[in-house]
PDB file of C-alpha atoms and ligand atoms in Angstrom:
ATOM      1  CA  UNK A 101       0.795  -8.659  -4.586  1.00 50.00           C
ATOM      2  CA  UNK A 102      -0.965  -5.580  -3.879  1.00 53.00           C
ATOM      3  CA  UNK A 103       1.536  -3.407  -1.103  1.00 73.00           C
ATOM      4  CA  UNK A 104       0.119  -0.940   1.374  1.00 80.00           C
ATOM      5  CA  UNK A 105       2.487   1.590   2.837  1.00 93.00           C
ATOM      6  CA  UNK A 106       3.696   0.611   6.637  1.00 97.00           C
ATOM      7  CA  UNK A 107       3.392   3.395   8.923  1.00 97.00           C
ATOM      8  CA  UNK A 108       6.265   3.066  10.786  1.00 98.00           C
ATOM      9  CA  UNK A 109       7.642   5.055  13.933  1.00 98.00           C
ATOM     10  CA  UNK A 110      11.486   5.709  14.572  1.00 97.00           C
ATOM     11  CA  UNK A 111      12.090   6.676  18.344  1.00 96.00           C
ATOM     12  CA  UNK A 112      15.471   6.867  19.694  1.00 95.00           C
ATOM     13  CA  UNK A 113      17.783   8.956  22.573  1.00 89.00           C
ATOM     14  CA  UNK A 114      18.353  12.618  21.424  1.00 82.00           C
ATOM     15  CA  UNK A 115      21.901  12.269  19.797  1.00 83.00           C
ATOM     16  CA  UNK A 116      21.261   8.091  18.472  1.00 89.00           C
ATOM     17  CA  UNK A 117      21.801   9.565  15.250  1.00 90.00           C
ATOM     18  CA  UNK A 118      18.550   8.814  14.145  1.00 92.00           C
ATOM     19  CA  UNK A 119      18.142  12.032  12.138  1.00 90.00           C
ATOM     20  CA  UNK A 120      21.282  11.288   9.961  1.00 93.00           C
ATOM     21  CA  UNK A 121      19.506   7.366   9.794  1.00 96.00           C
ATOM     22  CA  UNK A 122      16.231   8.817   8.109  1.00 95.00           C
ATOM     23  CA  UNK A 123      18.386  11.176   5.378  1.00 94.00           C
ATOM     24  CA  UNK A 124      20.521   8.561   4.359  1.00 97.00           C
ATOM     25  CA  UNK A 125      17.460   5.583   4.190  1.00 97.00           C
ATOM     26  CA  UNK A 126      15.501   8.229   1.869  1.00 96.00           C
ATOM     27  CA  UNK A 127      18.031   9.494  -0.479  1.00 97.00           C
ATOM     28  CA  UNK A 128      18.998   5.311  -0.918  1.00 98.00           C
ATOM     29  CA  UNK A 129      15.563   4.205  -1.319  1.00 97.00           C
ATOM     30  CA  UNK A 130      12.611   5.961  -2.849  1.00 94.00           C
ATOM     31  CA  UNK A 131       9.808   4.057  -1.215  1.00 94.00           C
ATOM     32  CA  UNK A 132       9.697   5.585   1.922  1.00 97.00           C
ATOM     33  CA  UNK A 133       8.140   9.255   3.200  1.00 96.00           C
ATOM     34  CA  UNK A 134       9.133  11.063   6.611  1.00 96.00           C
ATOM     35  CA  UNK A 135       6.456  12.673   7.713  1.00 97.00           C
ATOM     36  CA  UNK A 136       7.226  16.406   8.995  1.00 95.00           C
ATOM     37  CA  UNK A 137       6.136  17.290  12.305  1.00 96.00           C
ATOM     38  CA  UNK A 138       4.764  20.457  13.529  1.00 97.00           C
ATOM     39  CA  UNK A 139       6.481  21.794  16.561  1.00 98.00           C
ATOM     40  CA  UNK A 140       7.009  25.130  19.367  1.00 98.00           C
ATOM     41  CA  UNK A 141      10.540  24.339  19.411  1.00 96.00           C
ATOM     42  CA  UNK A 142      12.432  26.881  18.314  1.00 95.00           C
ATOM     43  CA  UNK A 143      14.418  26.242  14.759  1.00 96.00           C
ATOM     44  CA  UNK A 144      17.980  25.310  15.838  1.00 91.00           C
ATOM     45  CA  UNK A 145      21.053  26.128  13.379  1.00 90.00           C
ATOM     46  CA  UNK A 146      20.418  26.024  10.002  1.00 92.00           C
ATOM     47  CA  UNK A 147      16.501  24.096  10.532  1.00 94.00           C
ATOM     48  CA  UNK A 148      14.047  25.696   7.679  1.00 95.00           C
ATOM     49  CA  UNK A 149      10.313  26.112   8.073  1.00 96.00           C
ATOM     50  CA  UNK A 150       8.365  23.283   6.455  1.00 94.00           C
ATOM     51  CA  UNK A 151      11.914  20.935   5.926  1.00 92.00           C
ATOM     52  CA  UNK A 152      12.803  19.577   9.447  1.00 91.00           C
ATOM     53  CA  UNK A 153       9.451  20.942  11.105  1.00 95.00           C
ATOM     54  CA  UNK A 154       6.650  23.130  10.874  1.00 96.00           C
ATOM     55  CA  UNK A 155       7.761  25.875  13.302  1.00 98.00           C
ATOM     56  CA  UNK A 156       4.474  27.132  15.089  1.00 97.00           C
ATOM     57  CA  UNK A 157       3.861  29.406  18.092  1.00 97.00           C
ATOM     58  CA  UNK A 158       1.970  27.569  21.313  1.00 98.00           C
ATOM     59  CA  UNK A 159      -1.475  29.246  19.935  1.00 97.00           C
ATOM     60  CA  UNK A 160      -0.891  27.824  16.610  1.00 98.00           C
ATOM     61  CA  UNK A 161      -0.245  24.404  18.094  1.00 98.00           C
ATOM     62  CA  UNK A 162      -2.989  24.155  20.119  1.00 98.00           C
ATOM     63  CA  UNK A 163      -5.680  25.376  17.651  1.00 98.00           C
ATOM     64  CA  UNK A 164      -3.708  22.614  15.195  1.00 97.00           C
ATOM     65  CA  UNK A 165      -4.822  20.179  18.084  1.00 97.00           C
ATOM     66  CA  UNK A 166      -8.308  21.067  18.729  1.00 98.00           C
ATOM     67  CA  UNK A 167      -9.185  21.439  15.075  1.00 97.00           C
ATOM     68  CA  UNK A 168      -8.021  17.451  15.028  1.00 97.00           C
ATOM     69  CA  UNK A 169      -5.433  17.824  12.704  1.00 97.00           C
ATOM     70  CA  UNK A 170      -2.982  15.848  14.459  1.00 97.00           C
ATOM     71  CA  UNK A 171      -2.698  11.848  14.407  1.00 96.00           C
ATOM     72  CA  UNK A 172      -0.478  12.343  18.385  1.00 96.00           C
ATOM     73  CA  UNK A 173       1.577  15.059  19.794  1.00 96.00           C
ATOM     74  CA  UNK A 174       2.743  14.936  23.162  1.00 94.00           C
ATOM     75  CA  UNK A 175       5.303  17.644  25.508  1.00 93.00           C
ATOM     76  CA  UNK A 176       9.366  16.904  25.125  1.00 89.00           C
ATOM     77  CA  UNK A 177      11.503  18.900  27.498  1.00 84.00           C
ATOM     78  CA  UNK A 178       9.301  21.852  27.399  1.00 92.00           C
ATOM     79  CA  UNK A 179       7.862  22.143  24.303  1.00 96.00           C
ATOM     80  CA  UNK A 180       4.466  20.827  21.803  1.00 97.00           C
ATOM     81  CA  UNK A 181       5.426  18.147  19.207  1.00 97.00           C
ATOM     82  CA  UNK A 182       3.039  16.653  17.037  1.00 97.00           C
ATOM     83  CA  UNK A 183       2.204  14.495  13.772  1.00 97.00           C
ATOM     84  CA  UNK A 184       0.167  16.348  10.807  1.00 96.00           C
ATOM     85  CA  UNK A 185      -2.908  13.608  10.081  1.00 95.00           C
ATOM     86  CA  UNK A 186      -3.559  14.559   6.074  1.00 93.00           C
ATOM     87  CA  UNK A 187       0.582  13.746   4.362  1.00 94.00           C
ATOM     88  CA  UNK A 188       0.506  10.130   6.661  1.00 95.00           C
ATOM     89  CA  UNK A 189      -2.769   9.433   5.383  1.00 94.00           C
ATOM     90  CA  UNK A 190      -1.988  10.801   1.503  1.00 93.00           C
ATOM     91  CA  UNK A 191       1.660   9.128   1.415  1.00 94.00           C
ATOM     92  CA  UNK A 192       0.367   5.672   3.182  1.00 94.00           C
ATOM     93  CA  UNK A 193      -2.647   5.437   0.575  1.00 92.00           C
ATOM     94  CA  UNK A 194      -0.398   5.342  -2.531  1.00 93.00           C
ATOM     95  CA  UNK A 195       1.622   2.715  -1.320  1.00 94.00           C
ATOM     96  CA  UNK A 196       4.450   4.933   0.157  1.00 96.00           C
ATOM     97  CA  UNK A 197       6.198   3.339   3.881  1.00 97.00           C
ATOM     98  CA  UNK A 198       5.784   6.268   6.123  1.00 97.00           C
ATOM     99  CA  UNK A 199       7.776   7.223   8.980  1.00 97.00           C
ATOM    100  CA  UNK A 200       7.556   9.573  11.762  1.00 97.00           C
ATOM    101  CA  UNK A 201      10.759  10.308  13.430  1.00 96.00           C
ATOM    102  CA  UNK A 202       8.891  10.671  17.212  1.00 94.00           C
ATOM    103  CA  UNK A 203       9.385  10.187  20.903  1.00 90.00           C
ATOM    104  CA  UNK A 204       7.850   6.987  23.040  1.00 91.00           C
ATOM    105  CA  UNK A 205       4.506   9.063  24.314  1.00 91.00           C
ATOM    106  CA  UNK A 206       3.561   9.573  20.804  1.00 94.00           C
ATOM    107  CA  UNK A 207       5.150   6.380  19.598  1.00 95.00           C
ATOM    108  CA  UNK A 208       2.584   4.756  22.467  1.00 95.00           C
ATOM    109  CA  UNK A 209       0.077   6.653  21.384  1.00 95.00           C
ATOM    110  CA  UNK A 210       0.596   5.811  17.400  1.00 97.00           C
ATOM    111  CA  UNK A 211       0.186   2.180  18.333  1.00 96.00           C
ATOM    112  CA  UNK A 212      -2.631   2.372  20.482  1.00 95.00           C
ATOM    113  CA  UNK A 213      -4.724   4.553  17.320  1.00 94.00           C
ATOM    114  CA  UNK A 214      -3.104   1.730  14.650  1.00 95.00           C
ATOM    115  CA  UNK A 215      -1.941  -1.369  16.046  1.00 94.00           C
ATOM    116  CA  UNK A 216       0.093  -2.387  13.252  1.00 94.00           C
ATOM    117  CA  UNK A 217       2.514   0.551  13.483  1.00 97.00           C
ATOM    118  CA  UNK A 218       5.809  -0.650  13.477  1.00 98.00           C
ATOM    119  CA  UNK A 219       8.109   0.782  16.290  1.00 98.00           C
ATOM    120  CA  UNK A 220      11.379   0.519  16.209  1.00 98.00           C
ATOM    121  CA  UNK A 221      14.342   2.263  18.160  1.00 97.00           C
ATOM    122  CA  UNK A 222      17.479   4.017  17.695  1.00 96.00           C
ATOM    123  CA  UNK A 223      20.206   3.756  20.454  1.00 95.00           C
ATOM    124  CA  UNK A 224      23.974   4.511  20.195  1.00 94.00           C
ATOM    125  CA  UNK A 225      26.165   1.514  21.576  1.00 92.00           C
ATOM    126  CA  UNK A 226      26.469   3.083  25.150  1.00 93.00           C
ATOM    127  CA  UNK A 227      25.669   6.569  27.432  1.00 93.00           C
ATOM    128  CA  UNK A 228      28.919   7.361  27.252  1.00 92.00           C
ATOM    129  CA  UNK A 229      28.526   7.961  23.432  1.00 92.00           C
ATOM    130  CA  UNK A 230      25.617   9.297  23.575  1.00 92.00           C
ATOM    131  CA  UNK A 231      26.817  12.281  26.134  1.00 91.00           C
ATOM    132  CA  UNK A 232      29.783  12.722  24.090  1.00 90.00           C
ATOM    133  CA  UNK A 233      27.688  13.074  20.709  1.00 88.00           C
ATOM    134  CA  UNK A 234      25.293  15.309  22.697  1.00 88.00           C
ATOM    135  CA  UNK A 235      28.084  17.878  23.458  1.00 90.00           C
ATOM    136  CA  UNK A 236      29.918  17.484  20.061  1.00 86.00           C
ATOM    137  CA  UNK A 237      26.514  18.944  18.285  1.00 79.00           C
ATOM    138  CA  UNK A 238      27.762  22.339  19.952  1.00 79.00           C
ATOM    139  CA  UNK A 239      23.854  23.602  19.462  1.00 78.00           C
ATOM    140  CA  UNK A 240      22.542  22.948  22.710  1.00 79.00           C
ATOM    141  CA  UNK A 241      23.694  24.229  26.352  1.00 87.00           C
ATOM    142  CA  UNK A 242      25.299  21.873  28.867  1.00 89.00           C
ATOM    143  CA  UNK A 243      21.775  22.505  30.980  1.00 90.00           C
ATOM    144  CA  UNK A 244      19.925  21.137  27.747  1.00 88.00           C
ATOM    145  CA  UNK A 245      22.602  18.251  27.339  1.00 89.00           C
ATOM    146  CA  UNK A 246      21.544  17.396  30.813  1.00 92.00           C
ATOM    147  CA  UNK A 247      17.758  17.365  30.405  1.00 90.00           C
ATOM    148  CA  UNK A 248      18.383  15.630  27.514  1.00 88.00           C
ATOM    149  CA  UNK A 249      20.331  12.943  29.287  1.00 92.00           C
ATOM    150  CA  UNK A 250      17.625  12.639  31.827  1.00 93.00           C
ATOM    151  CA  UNK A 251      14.900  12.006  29.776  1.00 90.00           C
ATOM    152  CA  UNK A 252      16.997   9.256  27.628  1.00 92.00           C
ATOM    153  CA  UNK A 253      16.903   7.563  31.471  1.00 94.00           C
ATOM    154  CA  UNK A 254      13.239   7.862  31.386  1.00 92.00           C
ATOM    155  CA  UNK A 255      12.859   6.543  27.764  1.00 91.00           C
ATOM    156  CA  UNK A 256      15.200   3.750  28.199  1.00 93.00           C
ATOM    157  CA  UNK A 257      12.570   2.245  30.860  1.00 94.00           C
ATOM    158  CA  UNK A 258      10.037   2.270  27.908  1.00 94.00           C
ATOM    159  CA  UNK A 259      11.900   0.897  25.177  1.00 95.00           C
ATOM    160  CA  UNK A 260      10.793  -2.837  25.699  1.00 96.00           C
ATOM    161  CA  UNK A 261       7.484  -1.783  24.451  1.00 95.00           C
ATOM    162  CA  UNK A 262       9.248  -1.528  20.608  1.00 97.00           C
ATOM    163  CA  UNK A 263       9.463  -4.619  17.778  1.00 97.00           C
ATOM    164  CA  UNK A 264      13.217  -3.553  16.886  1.00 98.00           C
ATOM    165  CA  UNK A 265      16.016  -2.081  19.145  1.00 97.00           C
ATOM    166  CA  UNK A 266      18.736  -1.135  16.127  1.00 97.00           C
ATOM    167  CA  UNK A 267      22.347   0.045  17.468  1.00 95.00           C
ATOM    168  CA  UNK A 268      23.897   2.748  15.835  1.00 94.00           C
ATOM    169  CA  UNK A 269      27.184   1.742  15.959  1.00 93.00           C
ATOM    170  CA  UNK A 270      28.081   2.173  11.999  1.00 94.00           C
ATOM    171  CA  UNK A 271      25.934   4.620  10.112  1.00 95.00           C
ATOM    172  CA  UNK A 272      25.402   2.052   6.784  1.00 97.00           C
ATOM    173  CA  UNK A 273      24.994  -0.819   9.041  1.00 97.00           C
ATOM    174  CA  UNK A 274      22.073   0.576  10.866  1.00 97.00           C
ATOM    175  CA  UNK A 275      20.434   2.236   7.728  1.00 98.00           C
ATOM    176  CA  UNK A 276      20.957  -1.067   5.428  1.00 98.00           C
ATOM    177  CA  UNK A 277      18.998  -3.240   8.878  1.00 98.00           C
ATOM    178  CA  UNK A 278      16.665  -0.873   8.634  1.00 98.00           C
ATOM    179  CA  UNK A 279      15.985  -0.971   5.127  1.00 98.00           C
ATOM    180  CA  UNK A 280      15.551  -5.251   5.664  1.00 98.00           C
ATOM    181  CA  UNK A 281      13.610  -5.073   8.834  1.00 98.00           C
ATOM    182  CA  UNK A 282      11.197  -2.652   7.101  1.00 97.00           C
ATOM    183  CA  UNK A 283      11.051  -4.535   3.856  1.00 96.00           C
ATOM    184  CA  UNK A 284      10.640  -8.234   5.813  1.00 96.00           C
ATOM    185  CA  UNK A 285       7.405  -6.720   7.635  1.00 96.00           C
ATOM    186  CA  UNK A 286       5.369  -6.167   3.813  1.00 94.00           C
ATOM    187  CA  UNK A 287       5.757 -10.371   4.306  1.00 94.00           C
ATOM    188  CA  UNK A 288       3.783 -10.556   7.699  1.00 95.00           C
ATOM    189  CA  UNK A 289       0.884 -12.750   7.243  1.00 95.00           C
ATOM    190  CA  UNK A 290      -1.204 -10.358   9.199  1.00 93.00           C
ATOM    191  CA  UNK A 291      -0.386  -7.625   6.195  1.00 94.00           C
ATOM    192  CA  UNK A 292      -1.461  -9.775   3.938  1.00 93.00           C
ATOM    193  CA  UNK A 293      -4.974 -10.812   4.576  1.00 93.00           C
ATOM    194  CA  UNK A 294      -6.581 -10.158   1.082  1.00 93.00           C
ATOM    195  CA  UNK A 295      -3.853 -12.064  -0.484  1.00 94.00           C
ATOM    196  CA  UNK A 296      -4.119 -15.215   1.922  1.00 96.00           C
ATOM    197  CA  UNK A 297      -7.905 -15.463   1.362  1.00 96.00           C
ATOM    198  CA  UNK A 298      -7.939 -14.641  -2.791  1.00 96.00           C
ATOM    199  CA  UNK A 299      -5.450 -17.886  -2.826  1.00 96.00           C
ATOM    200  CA  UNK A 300      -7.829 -19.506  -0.575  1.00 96.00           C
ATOM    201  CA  UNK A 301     -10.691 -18.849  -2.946  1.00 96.00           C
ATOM    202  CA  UNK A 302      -8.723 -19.526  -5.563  1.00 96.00           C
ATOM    203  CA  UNK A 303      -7.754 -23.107  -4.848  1.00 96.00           C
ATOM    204  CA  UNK A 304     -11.433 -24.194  -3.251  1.00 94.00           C
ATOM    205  CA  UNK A 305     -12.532 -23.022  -6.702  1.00 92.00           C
ATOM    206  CA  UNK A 306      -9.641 -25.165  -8.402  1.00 87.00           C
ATOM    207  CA  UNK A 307     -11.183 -28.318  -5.994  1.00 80.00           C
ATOM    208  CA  UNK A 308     -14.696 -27.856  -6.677  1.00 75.00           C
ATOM    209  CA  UNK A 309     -13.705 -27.506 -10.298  1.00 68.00           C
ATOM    210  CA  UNK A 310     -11.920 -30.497 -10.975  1.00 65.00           C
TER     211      UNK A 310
HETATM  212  P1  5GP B 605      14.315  17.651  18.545  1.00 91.61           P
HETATM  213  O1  5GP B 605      13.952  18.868  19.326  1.00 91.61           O
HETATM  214  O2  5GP B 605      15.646  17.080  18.965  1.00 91.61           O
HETATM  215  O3  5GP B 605      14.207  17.858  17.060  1.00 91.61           O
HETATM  216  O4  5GP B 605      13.228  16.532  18.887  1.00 91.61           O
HETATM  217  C1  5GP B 605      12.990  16.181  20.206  1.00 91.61           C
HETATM  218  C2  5GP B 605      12.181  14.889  20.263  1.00 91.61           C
HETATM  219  O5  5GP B 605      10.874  15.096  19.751  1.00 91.61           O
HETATM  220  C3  5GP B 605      12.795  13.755  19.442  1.00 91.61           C
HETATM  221  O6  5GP B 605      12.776  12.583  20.246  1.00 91.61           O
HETATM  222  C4  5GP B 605      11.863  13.641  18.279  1.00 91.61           C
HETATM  223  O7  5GP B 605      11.834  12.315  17.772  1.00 91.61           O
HETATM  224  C5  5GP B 605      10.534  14.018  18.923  1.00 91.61           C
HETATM  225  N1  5GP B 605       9.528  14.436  17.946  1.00 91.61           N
HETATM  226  C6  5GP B 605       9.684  15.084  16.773  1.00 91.61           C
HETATM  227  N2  5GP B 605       8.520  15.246  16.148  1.00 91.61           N
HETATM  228  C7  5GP B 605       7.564  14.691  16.938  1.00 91.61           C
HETATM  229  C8  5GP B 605       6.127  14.530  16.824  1.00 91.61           C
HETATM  230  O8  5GP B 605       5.487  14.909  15.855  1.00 91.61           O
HETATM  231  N3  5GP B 605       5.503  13.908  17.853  1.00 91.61           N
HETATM  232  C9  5GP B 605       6.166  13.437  18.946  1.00 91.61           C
HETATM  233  N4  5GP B 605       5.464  12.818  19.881  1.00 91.61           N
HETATM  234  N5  5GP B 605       7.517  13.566  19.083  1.00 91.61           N
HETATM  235  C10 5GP B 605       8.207  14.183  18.091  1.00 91.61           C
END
């Protein structure tokens, strides 16, 4: 069977873990590609230019958005995030599962522009956790911790809107249902179309044949 890459989006709370998720599900399995987002954040401990993000200045960013080089961006706590069009569209032709590591406006926005995006979302077992994990990073301010806490609130009210809610409870757990979830989805019916109606073809030949 013929298998197109899945474009898949990974959401989840700032501090689910879901960065330490993606390393670990690429350097176990070499079918998928993250794609690397372009961003005004600034880089935060050791972050490199072009590995984590594309570091850009708010001028750079927006003439990235009005030349329409960007499949979604949106605004998170202050600052321009956004999905380079040409890799996702490069890595998902030759066959590669691609996944952008995003927020729910552009996760919304992903599945509105291709409605068989899977979305799926990262939470740690409880708030509690999360805070604590938050804190423990030692690279953001308690007044960042904070915003950051407040808009996991907001995103919690959204995350009905995803296929898969995976709890990050154990770090090989998580990336292992991952890995299955992903892989189980290449079976959809939907996905397979061309297949379904070459059988089809197929067999009313066989019929007609006989
Ligand atoms: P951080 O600053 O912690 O690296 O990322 C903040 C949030 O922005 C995270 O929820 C992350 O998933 C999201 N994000 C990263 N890249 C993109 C992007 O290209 N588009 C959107 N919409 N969100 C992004």
């Amino acid at each position: 069977m013929n298998r197109r890459g899945i474009l898949i989006v990974v959401s989840g709370f700032a501090g689910s873990g879901k960065g330490t998720i993606m390393n670990e599900l690429l350097k176990q399995y070499d079918n998928y590609a993250l794609s690397i987002s372009a961003t005004t954040r600034k880089p935060r401990g050791q972050e490199v230019n072009g590995k984590e993000y594309f570091f850009k200045t708010t001028e750079e960013f927006e003439k990235m958005i009005a030349q329409g080089e960007l499949i979604e961006y949106a605004n998170y706590v202050g600052n321009y995030y956004g999905t380079p069009k040409a890799y996702v569209e490069e890595q998902l032709n030759s066959g590669k599962d691609v996944i952008l590591e995003i927020e729910i406006q552009g996760a919304l926005k992903v599945k509105e522009k291709f409605p068989d995006t899977l979305l799926l979302f990262v939470t740690p077992p409880s708030a509690a956790i999360l805070k604590e994990r938050l804190v423990g990073r030692g690279t953001e301010t308690m007044d960042v911790v904070e915003q950051r806490m407040r808009r996991a609130a907001e995103e919690a009210e959204g995350l009905a809107s995803y296929d898969y809610i995976l709890i990050n409870d154990d770090l090989q757990t998580c990336v292992l249902q991952m890995h299955n979830i992903i892989q189980s989805e290449h079976y959809r019916t939907s996905r397979n179309r061309e297949f379904m109606c070459q059988i089809k073809d197929e067999l009313n030949g066989n019929v007609k044949g006989e």
